[in-house]
CSV table of C-alpha atoms in Angstrom, one decimal:
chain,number,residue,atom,x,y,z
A,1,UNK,CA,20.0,169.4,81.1
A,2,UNK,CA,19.2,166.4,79.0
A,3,UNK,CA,17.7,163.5,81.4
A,4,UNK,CA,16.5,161.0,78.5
A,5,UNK,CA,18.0,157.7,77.2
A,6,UNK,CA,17.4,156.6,73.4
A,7,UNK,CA,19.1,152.9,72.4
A,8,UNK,CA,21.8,152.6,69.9
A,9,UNK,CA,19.4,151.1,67.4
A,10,UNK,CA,17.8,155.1,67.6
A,11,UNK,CA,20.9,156.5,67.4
A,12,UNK,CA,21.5,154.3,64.2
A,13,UNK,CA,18.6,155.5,62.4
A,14,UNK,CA,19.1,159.1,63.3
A,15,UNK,CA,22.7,159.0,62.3
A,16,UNK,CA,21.7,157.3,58.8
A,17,UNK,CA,19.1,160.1,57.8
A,18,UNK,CA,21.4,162.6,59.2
A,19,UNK,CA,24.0,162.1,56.6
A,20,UNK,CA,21.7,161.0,53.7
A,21,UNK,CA,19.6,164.0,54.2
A,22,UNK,CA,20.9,166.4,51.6
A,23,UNK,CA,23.5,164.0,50.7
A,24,UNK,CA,22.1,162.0,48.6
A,25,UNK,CA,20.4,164.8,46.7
A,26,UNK,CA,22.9,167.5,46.4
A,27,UNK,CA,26.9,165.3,46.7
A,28,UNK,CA,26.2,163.0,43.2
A,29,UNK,CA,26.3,166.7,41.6
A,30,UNK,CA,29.7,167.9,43.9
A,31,UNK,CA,31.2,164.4,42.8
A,32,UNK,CA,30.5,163.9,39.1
A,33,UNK,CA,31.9,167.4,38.4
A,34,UNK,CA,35.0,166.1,40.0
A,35,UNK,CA,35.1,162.2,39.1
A,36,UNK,CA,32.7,161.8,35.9
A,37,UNK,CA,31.8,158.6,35.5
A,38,UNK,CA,34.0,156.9,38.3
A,39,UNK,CA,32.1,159.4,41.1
A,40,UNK,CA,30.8,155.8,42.5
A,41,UNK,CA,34.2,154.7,43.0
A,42,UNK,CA,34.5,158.3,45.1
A,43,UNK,CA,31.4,157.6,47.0
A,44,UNK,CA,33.0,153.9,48.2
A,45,UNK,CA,36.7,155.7,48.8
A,46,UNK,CA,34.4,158.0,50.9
A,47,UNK,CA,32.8,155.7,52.6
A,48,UNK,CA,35.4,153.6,53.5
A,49,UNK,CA,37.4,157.2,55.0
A,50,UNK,CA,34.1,157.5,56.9
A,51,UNK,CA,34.4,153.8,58.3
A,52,UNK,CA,37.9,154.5,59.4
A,53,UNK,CA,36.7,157.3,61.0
A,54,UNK,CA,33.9,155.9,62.6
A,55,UNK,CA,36.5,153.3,64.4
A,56,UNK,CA,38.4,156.7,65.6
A,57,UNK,CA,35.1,158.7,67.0
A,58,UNK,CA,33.7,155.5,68.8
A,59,UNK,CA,37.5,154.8,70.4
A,60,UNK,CA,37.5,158.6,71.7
A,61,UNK,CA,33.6,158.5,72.5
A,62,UNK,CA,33.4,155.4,74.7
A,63,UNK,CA,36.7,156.3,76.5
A,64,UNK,CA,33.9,159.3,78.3
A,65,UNK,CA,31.1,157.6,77.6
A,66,UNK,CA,29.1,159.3,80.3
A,67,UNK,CA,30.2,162.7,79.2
A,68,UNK,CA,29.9,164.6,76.0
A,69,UNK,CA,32.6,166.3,73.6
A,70,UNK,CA,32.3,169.6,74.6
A,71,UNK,CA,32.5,168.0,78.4
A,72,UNK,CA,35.6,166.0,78.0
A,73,UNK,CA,37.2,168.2,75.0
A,74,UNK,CA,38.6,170.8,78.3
A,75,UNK,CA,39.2,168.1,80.6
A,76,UNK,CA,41.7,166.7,77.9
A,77,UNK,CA,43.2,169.7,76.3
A,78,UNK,CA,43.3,172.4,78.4
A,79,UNK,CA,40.4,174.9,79.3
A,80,UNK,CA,41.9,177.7,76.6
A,81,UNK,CA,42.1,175.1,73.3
A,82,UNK,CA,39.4,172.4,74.6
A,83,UNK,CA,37.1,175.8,74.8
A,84,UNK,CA,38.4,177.0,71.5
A,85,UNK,CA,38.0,173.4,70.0
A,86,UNK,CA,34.4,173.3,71.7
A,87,UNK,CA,33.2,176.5,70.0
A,88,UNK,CA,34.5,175.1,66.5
A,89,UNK,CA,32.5,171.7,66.8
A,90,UNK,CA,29.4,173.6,67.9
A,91,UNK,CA,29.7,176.7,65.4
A,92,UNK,CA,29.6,173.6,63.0
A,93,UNK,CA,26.8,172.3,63.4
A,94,UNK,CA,24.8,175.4,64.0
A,95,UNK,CA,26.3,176.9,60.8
A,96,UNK,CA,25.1,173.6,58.9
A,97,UNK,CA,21.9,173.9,60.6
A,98,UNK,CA,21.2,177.4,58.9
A,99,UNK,CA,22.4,176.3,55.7
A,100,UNK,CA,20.0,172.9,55.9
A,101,UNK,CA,17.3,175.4,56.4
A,102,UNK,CA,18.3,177.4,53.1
A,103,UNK,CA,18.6,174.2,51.1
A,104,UNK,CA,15.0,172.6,52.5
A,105,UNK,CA,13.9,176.4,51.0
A,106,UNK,CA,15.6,176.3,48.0
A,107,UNK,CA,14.3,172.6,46.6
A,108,UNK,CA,11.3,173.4,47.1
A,109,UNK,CA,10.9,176.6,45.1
A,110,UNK,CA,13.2,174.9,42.7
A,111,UNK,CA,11.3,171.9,41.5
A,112,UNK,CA,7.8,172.5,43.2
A,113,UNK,CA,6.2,175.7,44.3
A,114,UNK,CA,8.8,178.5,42.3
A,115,UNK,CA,6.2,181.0,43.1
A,116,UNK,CA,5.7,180.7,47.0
A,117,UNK,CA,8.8,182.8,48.5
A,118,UNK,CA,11.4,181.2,50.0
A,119,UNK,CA,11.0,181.9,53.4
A,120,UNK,CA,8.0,180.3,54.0
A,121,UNK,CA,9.5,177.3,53.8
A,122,UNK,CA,12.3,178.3,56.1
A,123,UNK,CA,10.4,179.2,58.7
A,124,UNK,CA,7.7,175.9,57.9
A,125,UNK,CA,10.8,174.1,58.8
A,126,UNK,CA,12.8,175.8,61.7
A,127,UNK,CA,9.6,175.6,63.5
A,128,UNK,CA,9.2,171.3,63.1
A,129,UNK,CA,13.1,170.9,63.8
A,130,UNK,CA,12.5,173.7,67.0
A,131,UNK,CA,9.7,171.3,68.5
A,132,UNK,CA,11.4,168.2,68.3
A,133,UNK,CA,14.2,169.8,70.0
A,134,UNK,CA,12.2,171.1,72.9
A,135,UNK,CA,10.5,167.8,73.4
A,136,UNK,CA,14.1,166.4,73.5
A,137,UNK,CA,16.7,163.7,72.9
A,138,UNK,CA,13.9,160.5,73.4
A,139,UNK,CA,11.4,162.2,70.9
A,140,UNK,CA,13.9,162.7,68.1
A,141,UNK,CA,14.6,159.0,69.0
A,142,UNK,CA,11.3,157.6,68.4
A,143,UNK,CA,10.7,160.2,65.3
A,144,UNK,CA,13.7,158.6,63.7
A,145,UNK,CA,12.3,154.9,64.5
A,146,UNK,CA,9.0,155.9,63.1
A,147,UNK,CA,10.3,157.9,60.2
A,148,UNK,CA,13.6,155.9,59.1
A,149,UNK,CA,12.1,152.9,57.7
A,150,UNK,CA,9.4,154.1,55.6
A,151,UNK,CA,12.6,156.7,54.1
A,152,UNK,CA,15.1,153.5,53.6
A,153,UNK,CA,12.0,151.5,52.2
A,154,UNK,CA,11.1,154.7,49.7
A,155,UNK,CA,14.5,155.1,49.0
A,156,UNK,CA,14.8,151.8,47.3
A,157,UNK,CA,11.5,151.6,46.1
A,158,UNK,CA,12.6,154.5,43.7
A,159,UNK,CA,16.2,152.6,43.2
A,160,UNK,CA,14.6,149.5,42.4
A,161,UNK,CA,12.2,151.0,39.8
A,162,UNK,CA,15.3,152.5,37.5
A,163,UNK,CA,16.6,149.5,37.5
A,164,UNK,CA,15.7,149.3,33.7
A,165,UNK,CA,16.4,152.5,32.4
A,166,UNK,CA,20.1,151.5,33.4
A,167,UNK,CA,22.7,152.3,30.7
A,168,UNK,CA,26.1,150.0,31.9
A,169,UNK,CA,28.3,151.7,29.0
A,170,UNK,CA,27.5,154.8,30.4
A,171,UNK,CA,29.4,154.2,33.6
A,172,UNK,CA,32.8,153.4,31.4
A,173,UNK,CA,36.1,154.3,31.1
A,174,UNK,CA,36.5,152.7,34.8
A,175,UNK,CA,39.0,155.4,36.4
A,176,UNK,CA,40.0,156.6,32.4
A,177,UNK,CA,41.6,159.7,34.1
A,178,UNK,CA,43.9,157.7,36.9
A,179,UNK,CA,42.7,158.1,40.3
A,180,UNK,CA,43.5,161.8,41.2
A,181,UNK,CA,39.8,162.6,40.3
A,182,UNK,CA,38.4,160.0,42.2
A,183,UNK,CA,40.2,160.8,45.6
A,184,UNK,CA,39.4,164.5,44.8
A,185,UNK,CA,35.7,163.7,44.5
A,186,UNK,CA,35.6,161.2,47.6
A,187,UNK,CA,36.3,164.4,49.8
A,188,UNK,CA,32.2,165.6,50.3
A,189,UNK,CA,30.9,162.0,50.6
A,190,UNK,CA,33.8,162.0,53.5
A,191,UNK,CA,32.8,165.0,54.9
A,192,UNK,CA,29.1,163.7,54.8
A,193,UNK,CA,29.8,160.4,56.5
A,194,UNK,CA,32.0,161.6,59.1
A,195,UNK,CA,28.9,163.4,60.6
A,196,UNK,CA,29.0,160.4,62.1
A,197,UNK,CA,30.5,162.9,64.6
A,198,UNK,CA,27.4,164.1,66.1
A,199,UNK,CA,28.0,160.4,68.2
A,200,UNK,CA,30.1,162.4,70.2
A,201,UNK,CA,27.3,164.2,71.6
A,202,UNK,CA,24.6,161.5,71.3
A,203,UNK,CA,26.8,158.4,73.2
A,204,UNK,CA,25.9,159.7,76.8
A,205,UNK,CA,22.2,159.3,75.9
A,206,UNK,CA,22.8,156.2,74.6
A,207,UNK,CA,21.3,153.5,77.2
A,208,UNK,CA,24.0,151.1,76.7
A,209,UNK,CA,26.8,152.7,75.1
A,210,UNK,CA,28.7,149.6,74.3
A,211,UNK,CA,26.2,149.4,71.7
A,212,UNK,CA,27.0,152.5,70.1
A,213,UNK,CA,30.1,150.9,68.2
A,214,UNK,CA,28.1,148.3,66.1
A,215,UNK,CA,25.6,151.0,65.6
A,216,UNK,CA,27.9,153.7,64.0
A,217,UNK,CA,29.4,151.1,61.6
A,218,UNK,CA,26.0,149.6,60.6
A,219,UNK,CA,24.9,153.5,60.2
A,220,UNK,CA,27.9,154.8,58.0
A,221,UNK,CA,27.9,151.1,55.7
A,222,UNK,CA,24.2,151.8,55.5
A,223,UNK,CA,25.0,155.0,54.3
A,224,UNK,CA,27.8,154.1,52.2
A,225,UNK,CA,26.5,151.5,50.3
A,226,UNK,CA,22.6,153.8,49.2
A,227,UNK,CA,25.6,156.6,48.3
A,228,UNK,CA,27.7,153.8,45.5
A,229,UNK,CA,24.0,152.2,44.7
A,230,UNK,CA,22.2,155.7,43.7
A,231,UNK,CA,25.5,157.4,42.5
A,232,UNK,CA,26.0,154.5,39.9
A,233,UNK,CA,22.4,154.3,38.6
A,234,UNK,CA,21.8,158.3,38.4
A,235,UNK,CA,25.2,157.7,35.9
A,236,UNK,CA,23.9,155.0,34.1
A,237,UNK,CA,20.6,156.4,34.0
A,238,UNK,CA,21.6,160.3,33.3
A,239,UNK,CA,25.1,160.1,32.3
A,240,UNK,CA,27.9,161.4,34.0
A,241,UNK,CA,27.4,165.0,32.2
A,242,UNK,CA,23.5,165.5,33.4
A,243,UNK,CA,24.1,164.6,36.9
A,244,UNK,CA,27.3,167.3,37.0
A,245,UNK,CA,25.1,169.7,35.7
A,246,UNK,CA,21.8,168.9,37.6
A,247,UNK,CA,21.3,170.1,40.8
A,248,UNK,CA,19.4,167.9,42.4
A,249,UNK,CA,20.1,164.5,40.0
A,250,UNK,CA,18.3,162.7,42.6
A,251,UNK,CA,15.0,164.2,42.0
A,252,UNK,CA,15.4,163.4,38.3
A,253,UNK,CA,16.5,160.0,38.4
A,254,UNK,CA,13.0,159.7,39.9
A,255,UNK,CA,10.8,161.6,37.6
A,256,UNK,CA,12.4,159.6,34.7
A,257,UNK,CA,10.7,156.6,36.2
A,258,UNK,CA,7.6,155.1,33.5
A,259,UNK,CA,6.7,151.3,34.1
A,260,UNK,CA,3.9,150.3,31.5
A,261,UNK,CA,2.5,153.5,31.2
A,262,UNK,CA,0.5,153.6,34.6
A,263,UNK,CA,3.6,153.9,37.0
A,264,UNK,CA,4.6,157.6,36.3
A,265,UNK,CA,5.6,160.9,38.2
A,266,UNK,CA,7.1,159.2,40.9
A,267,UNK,CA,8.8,162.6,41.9
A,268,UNK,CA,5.7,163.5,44.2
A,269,UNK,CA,7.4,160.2,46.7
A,270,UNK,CA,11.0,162.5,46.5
A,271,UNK,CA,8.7,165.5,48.1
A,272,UNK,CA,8.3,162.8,51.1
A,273,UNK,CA,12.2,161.0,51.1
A,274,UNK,CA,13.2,165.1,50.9
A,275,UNK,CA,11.0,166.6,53.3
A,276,UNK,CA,11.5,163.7,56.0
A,277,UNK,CA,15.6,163.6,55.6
A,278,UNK,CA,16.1,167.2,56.0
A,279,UNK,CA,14.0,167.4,59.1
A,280,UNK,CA,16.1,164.8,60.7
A,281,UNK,CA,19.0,165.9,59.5
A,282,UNK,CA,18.1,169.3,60.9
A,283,UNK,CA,16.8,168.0,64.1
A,284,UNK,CA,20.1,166.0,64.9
A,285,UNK,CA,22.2,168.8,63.9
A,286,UNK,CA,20.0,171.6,65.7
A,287,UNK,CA,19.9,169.1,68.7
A,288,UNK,CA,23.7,168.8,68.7
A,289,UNK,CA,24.3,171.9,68.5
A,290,UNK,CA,22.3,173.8,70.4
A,291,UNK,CA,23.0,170.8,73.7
A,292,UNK,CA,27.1,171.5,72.6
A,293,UNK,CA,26.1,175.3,72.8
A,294,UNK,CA,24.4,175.3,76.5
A,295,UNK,CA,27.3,172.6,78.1
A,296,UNK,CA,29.6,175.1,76.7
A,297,UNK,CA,28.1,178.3,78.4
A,298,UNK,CA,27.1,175.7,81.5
A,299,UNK,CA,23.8,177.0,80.9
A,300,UNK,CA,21.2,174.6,83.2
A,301,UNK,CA,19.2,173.9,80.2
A,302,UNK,CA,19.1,174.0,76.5
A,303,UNK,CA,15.3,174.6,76.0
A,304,UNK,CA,15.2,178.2,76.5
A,305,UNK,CA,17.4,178.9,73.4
A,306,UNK,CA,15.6,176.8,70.9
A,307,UNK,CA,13.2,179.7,69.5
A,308,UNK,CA,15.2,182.6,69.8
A,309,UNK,CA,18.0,180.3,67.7
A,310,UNK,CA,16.2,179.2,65.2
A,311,UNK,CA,14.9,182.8,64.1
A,312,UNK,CA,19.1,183.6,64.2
A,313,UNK,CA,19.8,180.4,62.0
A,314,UNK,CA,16.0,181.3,59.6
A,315,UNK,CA,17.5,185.0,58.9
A,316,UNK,CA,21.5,183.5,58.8
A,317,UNK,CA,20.3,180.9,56.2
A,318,UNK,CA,18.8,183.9,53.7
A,319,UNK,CA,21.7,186.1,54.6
A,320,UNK,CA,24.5,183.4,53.6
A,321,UNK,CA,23.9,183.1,50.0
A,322,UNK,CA,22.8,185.0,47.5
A,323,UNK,CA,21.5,181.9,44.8
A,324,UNK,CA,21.4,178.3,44.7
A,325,UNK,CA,24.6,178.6,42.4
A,326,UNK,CA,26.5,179.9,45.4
A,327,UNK,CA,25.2,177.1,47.9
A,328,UNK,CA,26.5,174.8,45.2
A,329,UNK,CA,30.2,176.2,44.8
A,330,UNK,CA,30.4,176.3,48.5
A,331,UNK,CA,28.8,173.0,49.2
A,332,UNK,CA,31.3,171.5,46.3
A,333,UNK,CA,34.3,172.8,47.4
A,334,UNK,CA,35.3,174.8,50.4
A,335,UNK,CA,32.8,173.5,52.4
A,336,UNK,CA,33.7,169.7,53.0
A,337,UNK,CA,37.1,170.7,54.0
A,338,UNK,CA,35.5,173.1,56.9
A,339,UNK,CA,33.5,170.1,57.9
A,340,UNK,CA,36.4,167.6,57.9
A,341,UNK,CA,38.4,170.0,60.0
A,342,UNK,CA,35.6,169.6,62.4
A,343,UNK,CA,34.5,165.9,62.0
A,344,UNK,CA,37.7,164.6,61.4
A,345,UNK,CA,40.1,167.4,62.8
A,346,UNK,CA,38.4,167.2,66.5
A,347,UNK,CA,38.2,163.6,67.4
A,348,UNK,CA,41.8,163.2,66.1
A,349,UNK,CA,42.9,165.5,67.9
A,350,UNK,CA,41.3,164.2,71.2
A,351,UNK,CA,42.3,161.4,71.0
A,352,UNK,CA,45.3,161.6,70.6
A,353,UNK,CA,45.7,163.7,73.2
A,354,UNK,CA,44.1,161.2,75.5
A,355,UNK,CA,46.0,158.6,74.5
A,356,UNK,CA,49.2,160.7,75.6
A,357,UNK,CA,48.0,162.0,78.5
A,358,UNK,CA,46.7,158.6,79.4
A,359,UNK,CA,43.2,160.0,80.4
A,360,UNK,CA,39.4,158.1,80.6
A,361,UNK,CA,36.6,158.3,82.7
A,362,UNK,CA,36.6,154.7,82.7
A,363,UNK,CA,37.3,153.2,85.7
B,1,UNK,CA,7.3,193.1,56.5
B,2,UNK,CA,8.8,194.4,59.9
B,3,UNK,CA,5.5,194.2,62.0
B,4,UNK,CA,5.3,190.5,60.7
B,5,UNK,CA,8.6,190.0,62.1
B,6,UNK,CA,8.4,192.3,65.2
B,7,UNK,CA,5.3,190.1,66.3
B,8,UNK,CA,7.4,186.9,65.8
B,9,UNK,CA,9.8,188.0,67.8
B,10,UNK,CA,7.6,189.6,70.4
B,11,UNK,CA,5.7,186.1,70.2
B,12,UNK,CA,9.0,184.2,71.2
B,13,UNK,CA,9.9,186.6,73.9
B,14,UNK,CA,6.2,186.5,75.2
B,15,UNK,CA,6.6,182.8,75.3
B,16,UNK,CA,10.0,182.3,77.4
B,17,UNK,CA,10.7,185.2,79.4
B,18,UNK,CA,8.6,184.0,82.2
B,19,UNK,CA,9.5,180.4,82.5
B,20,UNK,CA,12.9,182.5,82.8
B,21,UNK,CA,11.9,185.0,85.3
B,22,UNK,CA,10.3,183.0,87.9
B,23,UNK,CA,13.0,180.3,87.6
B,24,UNK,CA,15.6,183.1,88.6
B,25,UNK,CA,17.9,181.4,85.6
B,26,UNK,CA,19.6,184.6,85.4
B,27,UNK,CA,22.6,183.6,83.2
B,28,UNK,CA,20.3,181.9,81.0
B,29,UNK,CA,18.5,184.8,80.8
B,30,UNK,CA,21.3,186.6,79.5
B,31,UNK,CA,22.2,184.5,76.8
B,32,UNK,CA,18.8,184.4,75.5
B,33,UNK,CA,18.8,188.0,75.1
B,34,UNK,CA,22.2,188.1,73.2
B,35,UNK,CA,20.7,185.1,71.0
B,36,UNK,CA,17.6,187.3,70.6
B,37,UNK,CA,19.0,190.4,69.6
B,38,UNK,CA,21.3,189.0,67.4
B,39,UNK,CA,18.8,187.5,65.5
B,40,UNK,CA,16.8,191.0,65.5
B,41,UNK,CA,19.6,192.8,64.5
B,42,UNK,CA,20.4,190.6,61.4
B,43,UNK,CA,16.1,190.2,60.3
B,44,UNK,CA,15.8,194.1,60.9
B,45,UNK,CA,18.6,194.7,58.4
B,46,UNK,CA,17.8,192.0,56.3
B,47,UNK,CA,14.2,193.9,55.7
B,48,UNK,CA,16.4,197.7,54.8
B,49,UNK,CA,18.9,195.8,53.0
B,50,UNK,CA,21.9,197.0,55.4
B,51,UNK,CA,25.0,195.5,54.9
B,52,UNK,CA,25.9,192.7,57.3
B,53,UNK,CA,28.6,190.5,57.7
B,54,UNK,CA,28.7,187.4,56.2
B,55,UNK,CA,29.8,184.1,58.1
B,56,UNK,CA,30.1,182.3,54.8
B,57,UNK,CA,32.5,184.8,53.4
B,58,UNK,CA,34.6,184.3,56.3
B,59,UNK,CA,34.9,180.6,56.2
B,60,UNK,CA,35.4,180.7,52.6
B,61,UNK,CA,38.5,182.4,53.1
B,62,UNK,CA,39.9,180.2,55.5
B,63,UNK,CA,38.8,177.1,53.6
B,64,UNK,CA,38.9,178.3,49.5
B,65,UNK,CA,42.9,177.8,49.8
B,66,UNK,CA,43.3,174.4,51.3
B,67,UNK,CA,40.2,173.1,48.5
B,68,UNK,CA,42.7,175.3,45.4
B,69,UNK,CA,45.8,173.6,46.9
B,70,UNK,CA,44.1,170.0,46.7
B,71,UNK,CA,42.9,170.7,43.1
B,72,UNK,CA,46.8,171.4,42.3
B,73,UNK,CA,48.1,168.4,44.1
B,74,UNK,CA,46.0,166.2,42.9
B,75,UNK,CA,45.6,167.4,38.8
């Protein structure tokens, strides 16, 4: 199976691109059709939810921290339900795989190349996220180190730049409906930050798994606070009714950038911060995935399924939906709660069956 | 349309069934075929526009509920 080692600071930068990915393109959209102009104040209730946890996952993943999820999940509950509860945390991230691929598809024909048909893309991608995975856990790590900074330092680059198109008023009324809208929009950025979850694969490929606790935190407050940061300035920049009807506000925020009338059409940079956060969001998921998928069958290694896979998850992705419309009602609504059930529901679970049953492989 | 697809497929075949084969990994073997067809079965009727059944659809009727229920409670 798997014989290489990554450190936690890998595992950090894997985990933040894994959740800002799509996040921080498609959720403002999700959250400012829910929260208007308080969807920051979702974002941070999300965040913190994803810090809590964060605190739950690394509890339940360092109590087996030389085995994964799938491993310990029938040790602790049983072969019937831990296989059951294996299969749903594996399905998961397969499923999101396939629809990562139709999303990296659909941006592209949306805001730059409409004419070039969608499936090119697709497969453009399945085959960069397939040969990661074959070369394995320690190549994904040292993609992420390469690739995470120059994303982070992009990121802000574009931030820092609409700083003076910033509109304050637009941000108030501060919670003018109560605060039912705002936990009703901090559901996706939840369900985002709790793929945090994919820890309970990565931990026994961490070379000191200790370290895996300060790394989740730093990861989902990383996260958290680019999620409040862009949410408030795509508001304040766009207004709270643009970025519900945009769908990808990000992108936008970014092409409305003009300093002194040399500093223009910045958007080409988002093509970069776009293209590098779904590959690594794909790779980590695909990776997780695919490794939960071959422990479960106790296949001897994962490799061999990588190709014939990502063809299933290329032709699932343009089954699944029939328009970007559809990606959005799902994404916005039913499809955080399937996540949470997964992210969230799991590790719950698990642990606290552990904690009855008293079990660890710590000695 | 379909030769472009057969040859992709053939290509992925060509390229693991050996390592496969002379490893003796029969199990593995096994599930790679399953994996493989599937993924056949759902291009192929993709390309004649048969009707297939859609994971989406499922989940959405497990999760639409519980999101409509959340709405209520929290309006």
């Amino acid at each position: 199976m798997e014989k290489g080692k990554i450190t936690a600071r890998q595992a950090m930068l894997l985990i933040i691109v894994a959740i800002l990915g799509d996040g921080i393109f498609f959720l403002p959209t999700f959250v400012a059709a829910q929260a208007k102009t308080d969807a920051w104040l979702s974002f941070l209730l999300g965040s913190i939810l994803g810090l809590l946890l964060t605190g739950i996952i690394i509890k339940l993943g360092l109590r087996f921290p030389d085995k994964t999820v799938i491993q310990y999940s029938e040790e602790l509950a049983g072969t019937v339900v831990g296989k059951l509860l294996g299969i749903w945390y594996i399905a998961f991230f397969l499923v999101t795989t396939s629809y990562l691929t139709r999303e990296f598809g659909e941006f592209l024909t949306t805001v730059v190349m409409p004419e070039t048909p969608i499936l090119i893309f697709m497969i453009f991608l399945s085959i960069a996220y397939s040969y990661a995975v074959y070369g394995g856990i320690e190549v994904m790590g040292r993609v992420a180190e390469f690739l995470t900074p120059i994303y982070i330092f992009l990121l802000i680059v574009m931030m820092g730049l609409s700083v003076k198109d910033m509109n304050l008023q637009e941000l108030t009324p501060v919670m003018g409906n109560g605060i039912g809208p705002v936990i009703k929009g901090s559901i996706p950025p939840f369900a985002w930050t709790a793929n945090v979850s994919a820890m309970l694969m990565l931990i026994p490929f961490i070379n000191q798994p200790e370290q895996s606790k300060k790394a989740s935190y730093m990861a989902v407050g990383v996260v958290g606070l680019l999620f409040v940061v862009n949410t408030m300035q795509a508001i304040a920049v766009l207004g709270a009714q643009e970025v519900a009807r945009l769908e990808f506000p990000f992108f936008h925020l970014a092409a409305t950038v003009r300093v002194a009338n040399f500093l223009e059409r910045i958007d080409a940079l988002i093509m970069i911060v776009w293209v590098t956060g779904d590959f690594i969001r794909a790779c980590v998921f695909y990776y997780v995935g695919l490794l939960g998928l071959s422990q479960w069958l106790k296949l001897k290694d994962y490799k061999p399924l990588v190709l014939p896979m990502s063809l299933l998850l290329v032709s699932l992705g343009i089954v699944q939906f029939d328009s970007i419309m559809e990606i959005h009602t799902w994404g916005g609504q039913g499809y955080p709660f399937y996540a949470l059930s997964v992210e969230a529901g799991i590790p719950i679970l698990l642990l606290i069956i552990a904690w009855v049953r008293g079990k660890s492989s710590r000695v | 349309m379909i030769l472009l697809v057969l040859v992709v497929f053939f290509l992925v075949l060509w390229l693991e069934l050996p390592k496969l084969i002379r490893q003796r990994w029969w199990w593995e073997l096994a599930v790679f075929a399953v994996i493989w067809a599937l993924a056949l079965v759902v291009s192929v009727a993709q390309i004649y526009d048969l009707p297939l059944p859609n994971p989406t659809h499922g989940l959405e009727y497990i999760f639409k509920p519980v999101s409509h229920w959340f709405e209520e409670v929290l309006s």
